[in-house]
PDB file of C-alpha atoms and ligand atoms in Angstrom:
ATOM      1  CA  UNK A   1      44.924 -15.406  -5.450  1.00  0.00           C
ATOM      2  CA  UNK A   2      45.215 -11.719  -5.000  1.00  0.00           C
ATOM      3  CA  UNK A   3      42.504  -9.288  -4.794  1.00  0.00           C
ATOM      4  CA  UNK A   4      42.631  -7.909  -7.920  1.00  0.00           C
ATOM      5  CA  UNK A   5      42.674 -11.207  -9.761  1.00  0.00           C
ATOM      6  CA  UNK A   6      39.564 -12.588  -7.850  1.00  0.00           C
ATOM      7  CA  UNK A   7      37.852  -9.010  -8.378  1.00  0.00           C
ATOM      8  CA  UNK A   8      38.433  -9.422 -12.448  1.00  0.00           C
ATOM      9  CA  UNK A   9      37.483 -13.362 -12.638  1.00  0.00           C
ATOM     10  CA  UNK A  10      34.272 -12.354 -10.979  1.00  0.00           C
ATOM     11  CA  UNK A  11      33.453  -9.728 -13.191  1.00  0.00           C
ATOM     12  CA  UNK A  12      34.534 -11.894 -16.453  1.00  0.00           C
ATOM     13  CA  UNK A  13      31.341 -14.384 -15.020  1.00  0.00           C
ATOM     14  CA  UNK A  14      29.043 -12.457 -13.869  1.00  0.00           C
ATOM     15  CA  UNK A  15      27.233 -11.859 -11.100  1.00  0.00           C
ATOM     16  CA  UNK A  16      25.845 -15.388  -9.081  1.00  0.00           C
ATOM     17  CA  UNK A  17      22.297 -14.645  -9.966  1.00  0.00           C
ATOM     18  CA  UNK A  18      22.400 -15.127 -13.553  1.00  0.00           C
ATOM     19  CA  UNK A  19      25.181 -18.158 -13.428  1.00  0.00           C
ATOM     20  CA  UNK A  20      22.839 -20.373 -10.976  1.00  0.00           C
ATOM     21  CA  UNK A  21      20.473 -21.626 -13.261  1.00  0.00           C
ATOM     22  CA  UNK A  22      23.320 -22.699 -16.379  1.00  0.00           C
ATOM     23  CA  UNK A  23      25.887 -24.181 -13.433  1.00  0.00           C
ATOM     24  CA  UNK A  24      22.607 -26.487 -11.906  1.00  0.00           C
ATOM     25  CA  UNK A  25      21.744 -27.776 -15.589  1.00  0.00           C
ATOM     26  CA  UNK A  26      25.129 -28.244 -17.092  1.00  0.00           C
ATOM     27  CA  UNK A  27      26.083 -30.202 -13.631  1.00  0.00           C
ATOM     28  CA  UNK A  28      22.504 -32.247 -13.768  1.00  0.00           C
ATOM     29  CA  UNK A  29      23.439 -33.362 -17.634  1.00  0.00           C
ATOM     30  CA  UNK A  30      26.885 -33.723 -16.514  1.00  0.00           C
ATOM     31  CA  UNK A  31      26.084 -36.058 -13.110  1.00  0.00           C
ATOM     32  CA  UNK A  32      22.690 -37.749 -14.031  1.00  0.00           C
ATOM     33  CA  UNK A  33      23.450 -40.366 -11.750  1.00  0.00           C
ATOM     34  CA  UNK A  34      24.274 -37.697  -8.999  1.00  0.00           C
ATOM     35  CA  UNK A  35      22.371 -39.805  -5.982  1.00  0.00           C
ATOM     36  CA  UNK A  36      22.681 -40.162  -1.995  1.00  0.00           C
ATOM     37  CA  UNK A  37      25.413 -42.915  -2.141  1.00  0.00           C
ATOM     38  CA  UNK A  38      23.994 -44.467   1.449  1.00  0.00           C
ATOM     39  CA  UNK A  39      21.718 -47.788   0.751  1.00  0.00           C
ATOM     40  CA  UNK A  40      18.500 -48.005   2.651  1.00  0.00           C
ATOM     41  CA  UNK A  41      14.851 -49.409   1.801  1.00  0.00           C
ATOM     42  CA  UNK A  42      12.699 -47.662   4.233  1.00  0.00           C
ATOM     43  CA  UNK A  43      12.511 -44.236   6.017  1.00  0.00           C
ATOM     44  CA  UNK A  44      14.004 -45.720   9.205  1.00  0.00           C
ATOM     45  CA  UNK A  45      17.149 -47.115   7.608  1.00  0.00           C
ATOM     46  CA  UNK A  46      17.384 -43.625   5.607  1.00  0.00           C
ATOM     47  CA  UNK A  47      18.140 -42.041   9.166  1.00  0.00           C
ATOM     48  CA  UNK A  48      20.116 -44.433  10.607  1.00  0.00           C
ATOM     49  CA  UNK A  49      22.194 -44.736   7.925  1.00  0.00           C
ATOM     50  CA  UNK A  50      22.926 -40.814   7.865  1.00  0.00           C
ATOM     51  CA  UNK A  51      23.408 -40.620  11.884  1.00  0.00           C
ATOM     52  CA  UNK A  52      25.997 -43.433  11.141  1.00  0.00           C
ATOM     53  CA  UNK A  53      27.904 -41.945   8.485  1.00  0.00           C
ATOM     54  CA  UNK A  54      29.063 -39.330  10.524  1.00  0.00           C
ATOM     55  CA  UNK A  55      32.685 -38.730  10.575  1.00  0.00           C
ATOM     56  CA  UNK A  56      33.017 -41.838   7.989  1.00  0.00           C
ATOM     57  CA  UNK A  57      32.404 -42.898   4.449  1.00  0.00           C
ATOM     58  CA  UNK A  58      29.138 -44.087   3.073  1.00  0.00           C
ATOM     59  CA  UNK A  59      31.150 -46.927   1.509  1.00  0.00           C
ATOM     60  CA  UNK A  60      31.916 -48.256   5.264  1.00  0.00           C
ATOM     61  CA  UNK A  61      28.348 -47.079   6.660  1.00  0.00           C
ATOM     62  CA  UNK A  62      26.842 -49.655   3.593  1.00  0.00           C
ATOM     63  CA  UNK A  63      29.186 -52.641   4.664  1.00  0.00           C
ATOM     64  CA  UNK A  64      27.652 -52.230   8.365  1.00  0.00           C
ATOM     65  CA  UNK A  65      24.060 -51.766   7.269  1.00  0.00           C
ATOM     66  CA  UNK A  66      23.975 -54.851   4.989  1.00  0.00           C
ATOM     67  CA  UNK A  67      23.811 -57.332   8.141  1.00  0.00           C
ATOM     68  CA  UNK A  68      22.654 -54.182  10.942  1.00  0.00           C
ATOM     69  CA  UNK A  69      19.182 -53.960   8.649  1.00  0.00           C
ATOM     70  CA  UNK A  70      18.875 -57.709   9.107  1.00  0.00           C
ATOM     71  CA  UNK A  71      18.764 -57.551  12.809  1.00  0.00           C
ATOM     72  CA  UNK A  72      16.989 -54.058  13.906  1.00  0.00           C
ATOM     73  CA  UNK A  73      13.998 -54.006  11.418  1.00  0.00           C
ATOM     74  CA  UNK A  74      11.714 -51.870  13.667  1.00  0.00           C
ATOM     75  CA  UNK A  75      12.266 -48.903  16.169  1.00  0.00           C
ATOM     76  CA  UNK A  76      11.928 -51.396  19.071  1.00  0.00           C
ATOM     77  CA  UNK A  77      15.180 -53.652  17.636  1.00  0.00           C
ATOM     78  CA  UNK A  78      17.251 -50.766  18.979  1.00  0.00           C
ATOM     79  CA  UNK A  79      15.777 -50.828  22.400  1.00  0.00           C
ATOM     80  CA  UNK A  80      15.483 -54.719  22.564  1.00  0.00           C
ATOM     81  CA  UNK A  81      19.278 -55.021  22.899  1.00  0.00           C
ATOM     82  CA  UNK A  82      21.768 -54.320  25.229  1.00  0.00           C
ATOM     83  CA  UNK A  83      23.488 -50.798  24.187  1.00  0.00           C
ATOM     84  CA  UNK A  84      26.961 -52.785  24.650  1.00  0.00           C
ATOM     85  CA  UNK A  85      25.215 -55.111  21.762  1.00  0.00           C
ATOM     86  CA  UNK A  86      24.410 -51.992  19.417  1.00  0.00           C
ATOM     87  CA  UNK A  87      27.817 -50.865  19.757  1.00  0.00           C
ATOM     88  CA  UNK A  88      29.509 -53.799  18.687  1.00  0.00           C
ATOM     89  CA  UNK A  89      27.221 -54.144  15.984  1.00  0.00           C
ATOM     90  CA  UNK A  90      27.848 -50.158  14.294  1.00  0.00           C
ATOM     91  CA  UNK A  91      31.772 -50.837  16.083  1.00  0.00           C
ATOM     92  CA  UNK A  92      33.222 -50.388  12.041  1.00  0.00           C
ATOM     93  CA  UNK A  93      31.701 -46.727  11.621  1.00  0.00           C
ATOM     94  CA  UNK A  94      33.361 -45.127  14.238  1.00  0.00           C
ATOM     95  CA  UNK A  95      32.568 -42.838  17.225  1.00  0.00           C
ATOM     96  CA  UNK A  96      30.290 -46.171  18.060  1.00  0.00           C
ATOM     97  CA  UNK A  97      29.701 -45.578  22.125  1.00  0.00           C
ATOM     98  CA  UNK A  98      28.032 -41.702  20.645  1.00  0.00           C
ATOM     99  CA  UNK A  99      26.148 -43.265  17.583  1.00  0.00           C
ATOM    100  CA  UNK A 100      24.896 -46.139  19.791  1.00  0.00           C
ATOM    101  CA  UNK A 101      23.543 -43.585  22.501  1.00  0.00           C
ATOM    102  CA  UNK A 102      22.032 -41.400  19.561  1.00  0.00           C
ATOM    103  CA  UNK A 103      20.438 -44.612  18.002  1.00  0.00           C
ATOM    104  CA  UNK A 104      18.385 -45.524  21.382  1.00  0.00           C
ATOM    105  CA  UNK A 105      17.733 -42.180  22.154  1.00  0.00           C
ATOM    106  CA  UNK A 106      16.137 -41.303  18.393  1.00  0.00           C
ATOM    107  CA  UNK A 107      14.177 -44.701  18.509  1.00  0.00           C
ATOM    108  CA  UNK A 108      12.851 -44.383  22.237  1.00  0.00           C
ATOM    109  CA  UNK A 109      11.496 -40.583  21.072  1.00  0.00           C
ATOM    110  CA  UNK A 110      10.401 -41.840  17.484  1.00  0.00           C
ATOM    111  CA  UNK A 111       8.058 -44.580  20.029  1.00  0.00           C
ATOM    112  CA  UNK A 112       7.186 -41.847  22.480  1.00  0.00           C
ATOM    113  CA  UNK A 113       6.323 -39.136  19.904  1.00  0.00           C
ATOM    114  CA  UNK A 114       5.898 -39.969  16.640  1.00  0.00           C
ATOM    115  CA  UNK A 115       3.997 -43.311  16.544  1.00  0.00           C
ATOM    116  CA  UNK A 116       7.654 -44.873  15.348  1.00  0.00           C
ATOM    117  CA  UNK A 117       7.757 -42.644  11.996  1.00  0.00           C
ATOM    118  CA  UNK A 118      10.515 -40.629  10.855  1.00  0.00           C
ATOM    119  CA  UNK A 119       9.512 -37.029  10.980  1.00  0.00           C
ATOM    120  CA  UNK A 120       9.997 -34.744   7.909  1.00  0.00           C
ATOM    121  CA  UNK A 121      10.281 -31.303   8.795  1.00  0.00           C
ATOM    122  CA  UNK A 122      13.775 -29.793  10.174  1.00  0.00           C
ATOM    123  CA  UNK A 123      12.079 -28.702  14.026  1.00  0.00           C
ATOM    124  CA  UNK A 124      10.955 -32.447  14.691  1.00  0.00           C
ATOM    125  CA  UNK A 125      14.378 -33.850  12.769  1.00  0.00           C
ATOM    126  CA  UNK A 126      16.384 -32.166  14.846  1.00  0.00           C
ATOM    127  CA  UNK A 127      14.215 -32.535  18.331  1.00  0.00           C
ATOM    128  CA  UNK A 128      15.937 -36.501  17.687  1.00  0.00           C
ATOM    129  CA  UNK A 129      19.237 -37.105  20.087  1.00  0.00           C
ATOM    130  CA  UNK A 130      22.216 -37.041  17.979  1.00  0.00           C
ATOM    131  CA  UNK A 131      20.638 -35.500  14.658  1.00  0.00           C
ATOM    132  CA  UNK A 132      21.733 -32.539  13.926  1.00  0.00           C
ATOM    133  CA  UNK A 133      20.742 -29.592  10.916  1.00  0.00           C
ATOM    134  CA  UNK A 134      22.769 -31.758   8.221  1.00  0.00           C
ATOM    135  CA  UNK A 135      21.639 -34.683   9.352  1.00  0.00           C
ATOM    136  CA  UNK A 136      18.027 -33.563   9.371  1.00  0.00           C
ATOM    137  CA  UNK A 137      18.687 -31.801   5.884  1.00  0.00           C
ATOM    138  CA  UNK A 138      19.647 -34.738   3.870  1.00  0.00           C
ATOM    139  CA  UNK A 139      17.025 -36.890   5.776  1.00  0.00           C
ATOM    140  CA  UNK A 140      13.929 -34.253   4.619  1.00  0.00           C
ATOM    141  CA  UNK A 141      15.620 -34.042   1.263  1.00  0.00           C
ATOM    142  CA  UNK A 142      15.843 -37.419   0.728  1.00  0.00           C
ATOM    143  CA  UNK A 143      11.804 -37.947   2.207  1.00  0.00           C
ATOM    144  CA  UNK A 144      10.977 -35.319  -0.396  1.00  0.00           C
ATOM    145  CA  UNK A 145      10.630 -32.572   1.554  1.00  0.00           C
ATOM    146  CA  UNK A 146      13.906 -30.618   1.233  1.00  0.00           C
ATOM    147  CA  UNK A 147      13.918 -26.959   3.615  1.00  0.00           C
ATOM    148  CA  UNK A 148      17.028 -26.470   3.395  1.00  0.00           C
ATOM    149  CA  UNK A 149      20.214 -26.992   0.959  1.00  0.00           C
ATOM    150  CA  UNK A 150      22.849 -29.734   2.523  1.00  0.00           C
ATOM    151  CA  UNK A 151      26.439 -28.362   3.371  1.00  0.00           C
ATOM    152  CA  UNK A 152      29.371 -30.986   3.416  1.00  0.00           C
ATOM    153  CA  UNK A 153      32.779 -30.279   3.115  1.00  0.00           C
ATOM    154  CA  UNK A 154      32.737 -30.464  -0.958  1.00  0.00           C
ATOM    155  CA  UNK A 155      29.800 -28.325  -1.036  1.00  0.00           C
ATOM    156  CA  UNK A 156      31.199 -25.341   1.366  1.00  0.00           C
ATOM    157  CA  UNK A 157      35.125 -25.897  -1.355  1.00  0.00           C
ATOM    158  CA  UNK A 158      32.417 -25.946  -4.297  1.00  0.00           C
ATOM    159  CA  UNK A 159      30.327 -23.063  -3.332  1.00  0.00           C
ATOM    160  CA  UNK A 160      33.283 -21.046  -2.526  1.00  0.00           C
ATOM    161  CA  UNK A 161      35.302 -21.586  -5.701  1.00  0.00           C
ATOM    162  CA  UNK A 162      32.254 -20.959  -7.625  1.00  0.00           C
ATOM    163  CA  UNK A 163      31.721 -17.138  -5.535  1.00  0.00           C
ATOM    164  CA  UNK A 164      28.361 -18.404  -4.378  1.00  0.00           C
ATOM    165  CA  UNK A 165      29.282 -17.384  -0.735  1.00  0.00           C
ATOM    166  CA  UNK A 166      32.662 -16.040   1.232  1.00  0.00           C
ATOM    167  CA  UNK A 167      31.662 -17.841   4.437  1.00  0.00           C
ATOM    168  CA  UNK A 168      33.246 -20.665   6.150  1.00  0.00           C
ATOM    169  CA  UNK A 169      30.603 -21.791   8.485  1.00  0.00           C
ATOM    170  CA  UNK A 170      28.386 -24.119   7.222  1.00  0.00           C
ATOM    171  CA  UNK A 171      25.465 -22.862   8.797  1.00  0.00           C
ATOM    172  CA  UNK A 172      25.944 -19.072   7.372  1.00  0.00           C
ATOM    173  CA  UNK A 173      26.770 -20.778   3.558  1.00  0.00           C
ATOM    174  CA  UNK A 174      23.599 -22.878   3.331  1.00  0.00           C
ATOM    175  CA  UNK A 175      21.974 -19.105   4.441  1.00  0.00           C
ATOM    176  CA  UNK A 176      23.853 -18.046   0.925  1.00  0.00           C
ATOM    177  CA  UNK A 177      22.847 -21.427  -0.355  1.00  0.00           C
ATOM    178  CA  UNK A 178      19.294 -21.112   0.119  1.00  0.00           C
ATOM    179  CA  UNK A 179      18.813 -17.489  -1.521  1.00  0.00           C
ATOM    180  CA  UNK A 180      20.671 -18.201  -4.514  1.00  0.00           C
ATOM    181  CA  UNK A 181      19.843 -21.374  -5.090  1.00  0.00           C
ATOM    182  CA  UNK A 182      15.851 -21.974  -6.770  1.00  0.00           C
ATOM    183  CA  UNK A 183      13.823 -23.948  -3.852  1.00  0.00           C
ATOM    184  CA  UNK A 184      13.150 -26.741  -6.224  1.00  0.00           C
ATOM    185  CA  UNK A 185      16.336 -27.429  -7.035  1.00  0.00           C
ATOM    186  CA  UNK A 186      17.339 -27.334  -3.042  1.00  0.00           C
ATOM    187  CA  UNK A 187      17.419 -31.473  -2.808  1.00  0.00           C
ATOM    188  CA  UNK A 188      19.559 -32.205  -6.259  1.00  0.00           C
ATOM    189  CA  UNK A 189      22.046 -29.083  -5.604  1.00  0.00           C
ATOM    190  CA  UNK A 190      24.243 -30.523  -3.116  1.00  0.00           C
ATOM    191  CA  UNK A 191      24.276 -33.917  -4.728  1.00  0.00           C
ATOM    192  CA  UNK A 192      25.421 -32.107  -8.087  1.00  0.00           C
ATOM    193  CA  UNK A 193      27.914 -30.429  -5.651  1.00  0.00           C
ATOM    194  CA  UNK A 194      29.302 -33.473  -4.022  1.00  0.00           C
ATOM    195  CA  UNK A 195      29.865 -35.714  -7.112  1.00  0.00           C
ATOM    196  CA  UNK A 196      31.312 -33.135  -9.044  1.00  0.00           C
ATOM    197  CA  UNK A 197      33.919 -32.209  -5.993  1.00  0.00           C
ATOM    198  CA  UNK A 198      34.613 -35.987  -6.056  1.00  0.00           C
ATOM    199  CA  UNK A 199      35.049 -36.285  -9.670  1.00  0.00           C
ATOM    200  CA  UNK A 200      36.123 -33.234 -11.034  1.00  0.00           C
ATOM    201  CA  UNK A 201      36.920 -30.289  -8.927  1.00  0.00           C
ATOM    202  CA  UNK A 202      38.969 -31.874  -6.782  1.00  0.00           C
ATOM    203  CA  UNK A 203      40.281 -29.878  -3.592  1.00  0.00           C
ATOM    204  CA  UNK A 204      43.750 -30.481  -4.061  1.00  0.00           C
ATOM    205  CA  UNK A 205      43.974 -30.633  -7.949  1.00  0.00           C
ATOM    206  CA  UNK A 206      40.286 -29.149  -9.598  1.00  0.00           C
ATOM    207  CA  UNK A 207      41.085 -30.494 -13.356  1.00  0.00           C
ATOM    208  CA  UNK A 208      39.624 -27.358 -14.529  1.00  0.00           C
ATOM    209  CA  UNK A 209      40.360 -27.856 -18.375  1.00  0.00           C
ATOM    210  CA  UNK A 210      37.605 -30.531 -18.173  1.00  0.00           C
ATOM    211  CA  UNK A 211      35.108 -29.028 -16.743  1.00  0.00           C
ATOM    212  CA  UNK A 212      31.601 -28.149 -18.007  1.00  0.00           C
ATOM    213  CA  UNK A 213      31.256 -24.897 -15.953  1.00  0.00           C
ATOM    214  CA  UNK A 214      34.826 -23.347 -16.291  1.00  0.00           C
ATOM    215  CA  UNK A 215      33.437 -20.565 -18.356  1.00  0.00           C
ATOM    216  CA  UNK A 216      30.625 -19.406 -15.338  1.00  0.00           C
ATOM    217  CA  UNK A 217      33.313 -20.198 -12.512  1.00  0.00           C
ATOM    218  CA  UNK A 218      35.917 -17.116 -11.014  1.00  0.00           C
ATOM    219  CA  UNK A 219      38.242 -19.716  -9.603  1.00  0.00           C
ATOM    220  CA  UNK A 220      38.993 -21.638 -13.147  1.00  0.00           C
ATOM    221  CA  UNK A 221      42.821 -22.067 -13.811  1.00  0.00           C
ATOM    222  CA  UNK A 222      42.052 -22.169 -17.844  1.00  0.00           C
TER     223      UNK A 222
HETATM  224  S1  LIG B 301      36.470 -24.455 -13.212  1.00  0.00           S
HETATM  225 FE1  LIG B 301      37.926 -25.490 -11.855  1.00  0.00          FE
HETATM  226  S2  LIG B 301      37.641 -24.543  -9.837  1.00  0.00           S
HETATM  227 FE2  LIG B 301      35.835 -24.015 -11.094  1.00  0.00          FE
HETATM  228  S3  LIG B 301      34.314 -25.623 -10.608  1.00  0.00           S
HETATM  229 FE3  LIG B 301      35.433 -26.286 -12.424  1.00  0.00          FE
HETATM  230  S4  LIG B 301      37.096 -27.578 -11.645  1.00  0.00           S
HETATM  231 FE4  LIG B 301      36.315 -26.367  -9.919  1.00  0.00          FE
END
């Protein structure tokens, strides 16, 4: 879009500030069910599950977790096997040989360190092998304990379209992220994010015309 064009659609919304709060409650009406879409029952399957969906879908991470939950209950499952066994058993999600190594490694330091329970803030998250800031962000979020707002790919399209930030990294968005966006609404932003990427706003084809925020948003096509 040209310069001029982007510089008048901002001005026709307004400045971020004031369209924050009306974008995060039309989107919470408009998504109720806006959720984590990864299955789990206890902390320690919460952090699995999010070290294995990694470079996957949470669809496929949910197939391998129905039986892997079955078999490694405790910290100590992960250790009791051979890592060739682990591997074979989390083969289906991808990048297994990495994910296997990351699984022993977080479960021999959650033994050593923290009395085998998940941490919750973003320091002690990330201290575990393999878990890195988004990881540890949707972990604390989903623990209750959000510090931090969750960038995925449709949040960084999302955030961007919306003129909530210019930046590509993720790491200097969620710095946007987290001064726009009110600290207790940190945990439910992204989800509101992600399912309305998936749903409406689309990265190929955003079906602006039906959605509930085209009149706040400097990239709508109506
Ligand atoms: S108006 Fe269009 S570009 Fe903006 S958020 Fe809605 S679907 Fe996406």
């Amino acid at each position: 879009m040209p310069r001029s064009f982007v510089a008048e659609a901002r001005k026709r919304v307004g400045p971020k500030k004031l369209r924050i709060r009306p974008i995060v409650e039309r989107l919470a009406v408009e998504h109720e069910d806006a959720t984590i879409a990864l299955t789990f029952r206890s902390e320690l399957e919460l952090l699995v599950s999010v070290m294995l969906s990694a470079q996957t879908t949470d669809v496929n991470v949910n197939r391998v977790t129905s039986t892997l939950f079955e078999k490694y209950r405790r910290p100590e499952d992960y250790l009791a096997v051979e890592q060739e066994e682990l591997e074979r058993d989390i083969f289906a999600t991808g990048f297994y040989r990495q994910k296997a190594r990351s699984l022993r490694g977080t479960m021999r330091m959650l033994l050593d360190e923290f009395d085998g329970v998940v941490p919750r803030t973003l320091p002690e998250l990330t201290r575990l092998p393999g878990v890195a800031r988004k990881t540890a962000n949707v972990v604390a979020a989903e623990l209750g304990t959000p510090q931090g707002v969750v960038v995925d790919t449709h949040v960084r399209r999302l955030s961007q379209r919306l003129g909530f930030t210019r930046q590509e990294d993720p790491v200097k968005i969620e710095r946007d992220l987290v001064r726009l966006v009110p600290r207790a609404d940190w945990g439910r932003f992204p989800h509101l994010l992600i399912w309305h990427g998936r749903r409406v706003c689309d990265a190929r084809r955003p079906r602006c015309e039906d959605c509930v925020i085209n009149d706040l948003c400097p990239s709508s096509r109506v």
